[in-house]
Coordinates of C-alpha atoms in Angstrom, one line a residue:
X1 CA 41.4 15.2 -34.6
X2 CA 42.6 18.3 -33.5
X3 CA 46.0 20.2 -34.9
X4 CA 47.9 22.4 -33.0
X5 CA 50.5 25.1 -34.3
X6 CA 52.9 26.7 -31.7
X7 CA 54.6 29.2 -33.5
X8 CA 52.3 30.9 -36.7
X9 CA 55.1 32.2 -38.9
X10 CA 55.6 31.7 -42.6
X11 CA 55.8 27.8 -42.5
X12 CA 53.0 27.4 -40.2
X13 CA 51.1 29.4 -42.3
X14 CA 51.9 27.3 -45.4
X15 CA 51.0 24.4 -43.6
X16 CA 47.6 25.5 -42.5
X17 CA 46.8 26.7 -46.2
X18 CA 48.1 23.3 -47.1
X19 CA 45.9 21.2 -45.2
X20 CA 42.8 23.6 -45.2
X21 CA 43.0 23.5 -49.0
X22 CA 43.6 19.8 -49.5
X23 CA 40.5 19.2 -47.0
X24 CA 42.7 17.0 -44.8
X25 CA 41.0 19.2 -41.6
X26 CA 38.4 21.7 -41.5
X27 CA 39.2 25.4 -39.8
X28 CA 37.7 24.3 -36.4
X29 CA 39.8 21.1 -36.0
X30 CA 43.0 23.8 -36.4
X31 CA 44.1 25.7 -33.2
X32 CA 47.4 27.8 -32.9
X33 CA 49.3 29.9 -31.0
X34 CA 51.8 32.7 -30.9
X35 CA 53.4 35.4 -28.8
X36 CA 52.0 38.8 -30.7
X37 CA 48.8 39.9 -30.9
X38 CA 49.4 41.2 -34.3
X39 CA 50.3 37.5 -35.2
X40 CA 47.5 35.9 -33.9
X41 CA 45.0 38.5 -35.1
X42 CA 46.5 38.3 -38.9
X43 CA 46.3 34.3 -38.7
X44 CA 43.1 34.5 -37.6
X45 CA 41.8 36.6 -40.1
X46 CA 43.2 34.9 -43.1
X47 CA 42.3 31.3 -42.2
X48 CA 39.6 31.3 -39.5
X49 CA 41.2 29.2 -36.6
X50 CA 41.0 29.6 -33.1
X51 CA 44.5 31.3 -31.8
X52 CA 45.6 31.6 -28.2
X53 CA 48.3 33.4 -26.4
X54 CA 49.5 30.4 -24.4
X55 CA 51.3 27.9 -25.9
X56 CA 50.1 25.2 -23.0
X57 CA 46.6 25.3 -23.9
X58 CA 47.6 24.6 -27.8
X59 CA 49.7 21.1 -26.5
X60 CA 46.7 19.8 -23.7
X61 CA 43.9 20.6 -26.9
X62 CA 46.6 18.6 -30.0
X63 CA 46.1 15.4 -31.0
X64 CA 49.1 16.4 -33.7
X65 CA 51.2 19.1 -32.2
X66 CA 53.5 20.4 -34.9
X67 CA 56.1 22.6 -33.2
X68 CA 57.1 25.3 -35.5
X69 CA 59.2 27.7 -33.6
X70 CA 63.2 28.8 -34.5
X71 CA 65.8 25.7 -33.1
X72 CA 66.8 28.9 -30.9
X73 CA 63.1 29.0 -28.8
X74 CA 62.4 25.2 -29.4
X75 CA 63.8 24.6 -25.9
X76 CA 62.3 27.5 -23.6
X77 CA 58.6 26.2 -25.3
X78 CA 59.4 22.3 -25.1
X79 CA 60.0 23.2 -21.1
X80 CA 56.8 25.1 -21.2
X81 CA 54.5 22.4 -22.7
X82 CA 56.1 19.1 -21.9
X83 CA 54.0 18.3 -19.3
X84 CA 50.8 19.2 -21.3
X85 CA 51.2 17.2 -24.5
X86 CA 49.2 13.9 -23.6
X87 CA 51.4 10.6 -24.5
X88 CA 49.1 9.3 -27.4
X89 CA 50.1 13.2 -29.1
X90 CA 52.0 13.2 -32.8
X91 CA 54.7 16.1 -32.1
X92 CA 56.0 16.7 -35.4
X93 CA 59.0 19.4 -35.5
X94 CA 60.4 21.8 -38.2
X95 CA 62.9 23.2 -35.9
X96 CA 66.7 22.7 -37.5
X97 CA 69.8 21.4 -36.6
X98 CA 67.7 20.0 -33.5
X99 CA 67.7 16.0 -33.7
X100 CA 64.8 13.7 -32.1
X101 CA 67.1 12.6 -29.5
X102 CA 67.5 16.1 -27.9
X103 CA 64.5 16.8 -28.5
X104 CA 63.4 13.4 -26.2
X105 CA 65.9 14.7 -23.6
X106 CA 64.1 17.7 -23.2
X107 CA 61.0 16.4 -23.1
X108 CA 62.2 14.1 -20.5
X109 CA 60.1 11.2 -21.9
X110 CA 59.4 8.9 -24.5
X111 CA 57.0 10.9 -27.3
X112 CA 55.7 9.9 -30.5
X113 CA 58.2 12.4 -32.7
X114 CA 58.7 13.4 -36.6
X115 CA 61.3 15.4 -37.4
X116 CA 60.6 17.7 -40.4
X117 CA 62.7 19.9 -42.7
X118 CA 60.5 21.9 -45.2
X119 CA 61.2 25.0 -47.1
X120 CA 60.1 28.2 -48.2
X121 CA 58.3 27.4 -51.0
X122 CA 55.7 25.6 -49.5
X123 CA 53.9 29.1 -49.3
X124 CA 52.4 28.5 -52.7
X125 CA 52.1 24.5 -52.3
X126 CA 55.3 23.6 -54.2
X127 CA 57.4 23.1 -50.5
X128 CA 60.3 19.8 -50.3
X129 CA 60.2 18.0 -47.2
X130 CA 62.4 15.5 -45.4
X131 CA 60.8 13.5 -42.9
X132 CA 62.1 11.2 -40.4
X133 CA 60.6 9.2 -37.6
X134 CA 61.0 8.0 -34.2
X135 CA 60.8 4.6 -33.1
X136 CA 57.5 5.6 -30.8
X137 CA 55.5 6.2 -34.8
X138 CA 53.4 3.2 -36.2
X139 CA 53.2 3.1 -39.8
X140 CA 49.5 4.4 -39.3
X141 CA 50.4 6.9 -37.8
X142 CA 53.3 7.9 -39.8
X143 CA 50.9 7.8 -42.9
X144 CA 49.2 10.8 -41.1
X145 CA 51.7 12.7 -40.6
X146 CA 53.2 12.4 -44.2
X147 CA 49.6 13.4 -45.4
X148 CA 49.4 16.4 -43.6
X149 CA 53.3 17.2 -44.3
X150 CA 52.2 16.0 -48.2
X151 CA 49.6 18.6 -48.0
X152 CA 51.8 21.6 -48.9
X153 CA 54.0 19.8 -51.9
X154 CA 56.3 16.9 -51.8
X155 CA 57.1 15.0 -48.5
X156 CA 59.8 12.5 -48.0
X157 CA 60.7 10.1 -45.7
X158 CA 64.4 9.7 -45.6
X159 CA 66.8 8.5 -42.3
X160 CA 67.4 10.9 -39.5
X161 CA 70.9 10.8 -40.7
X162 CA 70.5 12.5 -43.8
X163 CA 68.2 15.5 -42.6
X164 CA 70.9 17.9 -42.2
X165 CA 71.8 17.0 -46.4
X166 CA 68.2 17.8 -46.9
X167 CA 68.2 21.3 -45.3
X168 CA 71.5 22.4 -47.3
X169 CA 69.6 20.6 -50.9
X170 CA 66.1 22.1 -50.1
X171 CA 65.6 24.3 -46.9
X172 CA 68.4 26.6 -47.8
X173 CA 68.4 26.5 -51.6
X174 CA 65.6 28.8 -52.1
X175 CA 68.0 31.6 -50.9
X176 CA 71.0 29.8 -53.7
X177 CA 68.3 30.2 -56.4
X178 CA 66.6 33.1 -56.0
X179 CA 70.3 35.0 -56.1
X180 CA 70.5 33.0 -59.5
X181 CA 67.3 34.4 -60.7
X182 CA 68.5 38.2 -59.1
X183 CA 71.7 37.7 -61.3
X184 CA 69.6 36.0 -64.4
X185 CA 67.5 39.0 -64.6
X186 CA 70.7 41.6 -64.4
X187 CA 72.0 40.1 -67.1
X188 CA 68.4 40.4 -68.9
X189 CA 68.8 44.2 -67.5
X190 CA 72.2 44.4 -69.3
X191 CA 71.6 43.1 -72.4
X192 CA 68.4 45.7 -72.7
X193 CA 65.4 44.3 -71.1
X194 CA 63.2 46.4 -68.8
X195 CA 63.5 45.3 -65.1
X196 CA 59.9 43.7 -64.8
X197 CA 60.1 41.4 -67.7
X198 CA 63.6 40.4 -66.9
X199 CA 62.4 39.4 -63.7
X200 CA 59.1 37.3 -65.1
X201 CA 61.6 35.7 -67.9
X202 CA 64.1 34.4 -65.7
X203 CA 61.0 33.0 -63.2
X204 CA 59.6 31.4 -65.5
X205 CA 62.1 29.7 -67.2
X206 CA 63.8 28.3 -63.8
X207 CA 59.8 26.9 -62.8
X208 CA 59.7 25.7 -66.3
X209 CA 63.0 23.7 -66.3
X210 CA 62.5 22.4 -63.0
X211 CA 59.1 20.9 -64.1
X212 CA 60.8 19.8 -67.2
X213 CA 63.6 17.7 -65.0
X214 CA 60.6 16.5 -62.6
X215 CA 57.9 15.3 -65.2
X216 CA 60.4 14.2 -68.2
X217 CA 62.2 12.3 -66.0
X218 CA 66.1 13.0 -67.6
X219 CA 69.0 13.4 -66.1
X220 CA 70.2 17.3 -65.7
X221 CA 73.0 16.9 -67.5
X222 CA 70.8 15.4 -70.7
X223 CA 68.7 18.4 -70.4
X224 CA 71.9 20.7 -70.2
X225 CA 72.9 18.9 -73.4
X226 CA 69.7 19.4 -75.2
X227 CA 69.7 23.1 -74.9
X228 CA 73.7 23.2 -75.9
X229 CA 73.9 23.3 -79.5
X230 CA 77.5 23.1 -81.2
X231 CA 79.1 25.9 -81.7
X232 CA 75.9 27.9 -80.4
X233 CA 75.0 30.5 -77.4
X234 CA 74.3 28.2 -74.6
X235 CA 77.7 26.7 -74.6
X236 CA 79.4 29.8 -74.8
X237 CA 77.5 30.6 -71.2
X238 CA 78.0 27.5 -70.0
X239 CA 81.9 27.5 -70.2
X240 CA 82.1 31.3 -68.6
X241 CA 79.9 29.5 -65.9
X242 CA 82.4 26.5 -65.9
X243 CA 85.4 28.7 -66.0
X244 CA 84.1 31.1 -62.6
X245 CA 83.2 27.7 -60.9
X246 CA 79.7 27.7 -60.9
X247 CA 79.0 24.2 -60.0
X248 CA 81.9 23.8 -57.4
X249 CA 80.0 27.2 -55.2
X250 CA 77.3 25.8 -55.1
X251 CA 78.5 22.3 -53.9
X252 CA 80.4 24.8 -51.6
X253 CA 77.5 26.1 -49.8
X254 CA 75.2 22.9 -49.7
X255 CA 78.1 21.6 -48.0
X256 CA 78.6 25.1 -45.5
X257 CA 74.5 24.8 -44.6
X258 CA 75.0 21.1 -43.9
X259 CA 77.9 21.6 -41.6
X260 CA 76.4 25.0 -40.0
X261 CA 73.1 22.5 -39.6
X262 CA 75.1 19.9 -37.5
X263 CA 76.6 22.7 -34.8
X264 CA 73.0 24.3 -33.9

């Protein structure tokens, strides 16, 4: 089996480091390409796989061609290589706001298809992913896919439907919570603590209570509880975070990155 990258950004590069690490594929069953130099020389160096210029000899070489290029370049390189990718190929795409049906318009064929929305995070193997399917994907093969999409943290199957919820949720939250953290830490800053450890403190305890929710199993809002004693510090914070409408923002702009996802 061979693996094909177009595109070797961040994301690609999580998902090599993903699936080399897990021993899903060794370095030689992993080709990419890219349109730098610099790119390809850096990806080279850090994992070892053979990287090419053009993106056409990447599709003809894929047995699983995962297309990880910006929605905005997604149709200049489908019109480049849609005459190379053979028809038994897996195409998997991370490209948002661009749905399997366009997608099979501009290939201007049936293709076997899954539609991916990761997020930033799977750079250190903790990533969220949504994963949907055309009807061209056996169950065999879909088990691949979510193997090598599994490879880099947890991987989903949900309906095409709700993939545009799972990029406002997951793809774009990163950004939501690493201004939380920013503002966490200032207030750490404020209150007297040196920069650094503000910083580590506040990291820490967001991975920590996120692990808490995953492995315990209880509802936020128990965990919320537990940490709220009466009359005590917490619930002084939570009601000046209740008051500025803490919760309601950020149901705001899941919604804003759901509808923004739609339009592209």
């Amino acid at each position: 089996m061979t693996i094909g990258f177009i595109g070797l950004g961040n994301m690609a590069k999580a998902m090599i480091a993903g699936i080399l690490g897990k021993g899903i594929a060794e370095v030689s069953q992993i080709v990419g390409s890219a349109r730098t130099q610099k790119t390809r020389d850096a990806v080279n160096k850090q994992y070892g796989i053979q990287v090419y210029e053009d993106n056409c000899h990447v599709a003809q070489m894929a047995d699983v061609l995962i297309l990880a290029v910006k929605p905005q370049m997604l149709g200049e390189v489908i019109a480049q290589i849609k005459n190379q990718v053979k028809e038994e190929t897996l195409v998997i795409s991370i490209a948002a706001g661009k749905d399997m049906a366009w997608m099979e318009e501009a290939f201007g064929r049936k293709i076997k298809l899954v539609r991916c929305m990761p997020n930033t995070p799977a750079m250190v193997g903790e990533g969220c992913s949504g994963v949907c399917r055309n009807a061209e994907i056996n169950d065999q093969e879909m088990d691949l896919c979510m193997n090598l999409l599994g490879s880099f943290g947890m991987a989903e199957e949900i309906p095409e439907g709700l993939i545009d919820a799972v990029g406002g949720v997951s793809g774009s939250s990163p950004a939501f919570v690493f201004l939380f953290l920013e503002a966490l830490a200032d207030g750490g800053v404020k209150a007297g603590l040196p920069r650094g450890q503000a910083y580590r403190f506040a990291a820490q305890t967001v991975l920590g209570s996120a692990k808490l929710m995953l492995e315990g199993g209880k509802h936020p809002g128990e965990l919320k509880d537990m940490v709220c004693s009466p009359g005590g510090t917490t619930i002084e914070g939570v009601q000046v975070l209740e008051q500025m409408g803490f919760r309601a923002s950020v149901m705001g702009a899941v919604e804003a990155c759901v509808e923004k996802s739609k339009k592209m």
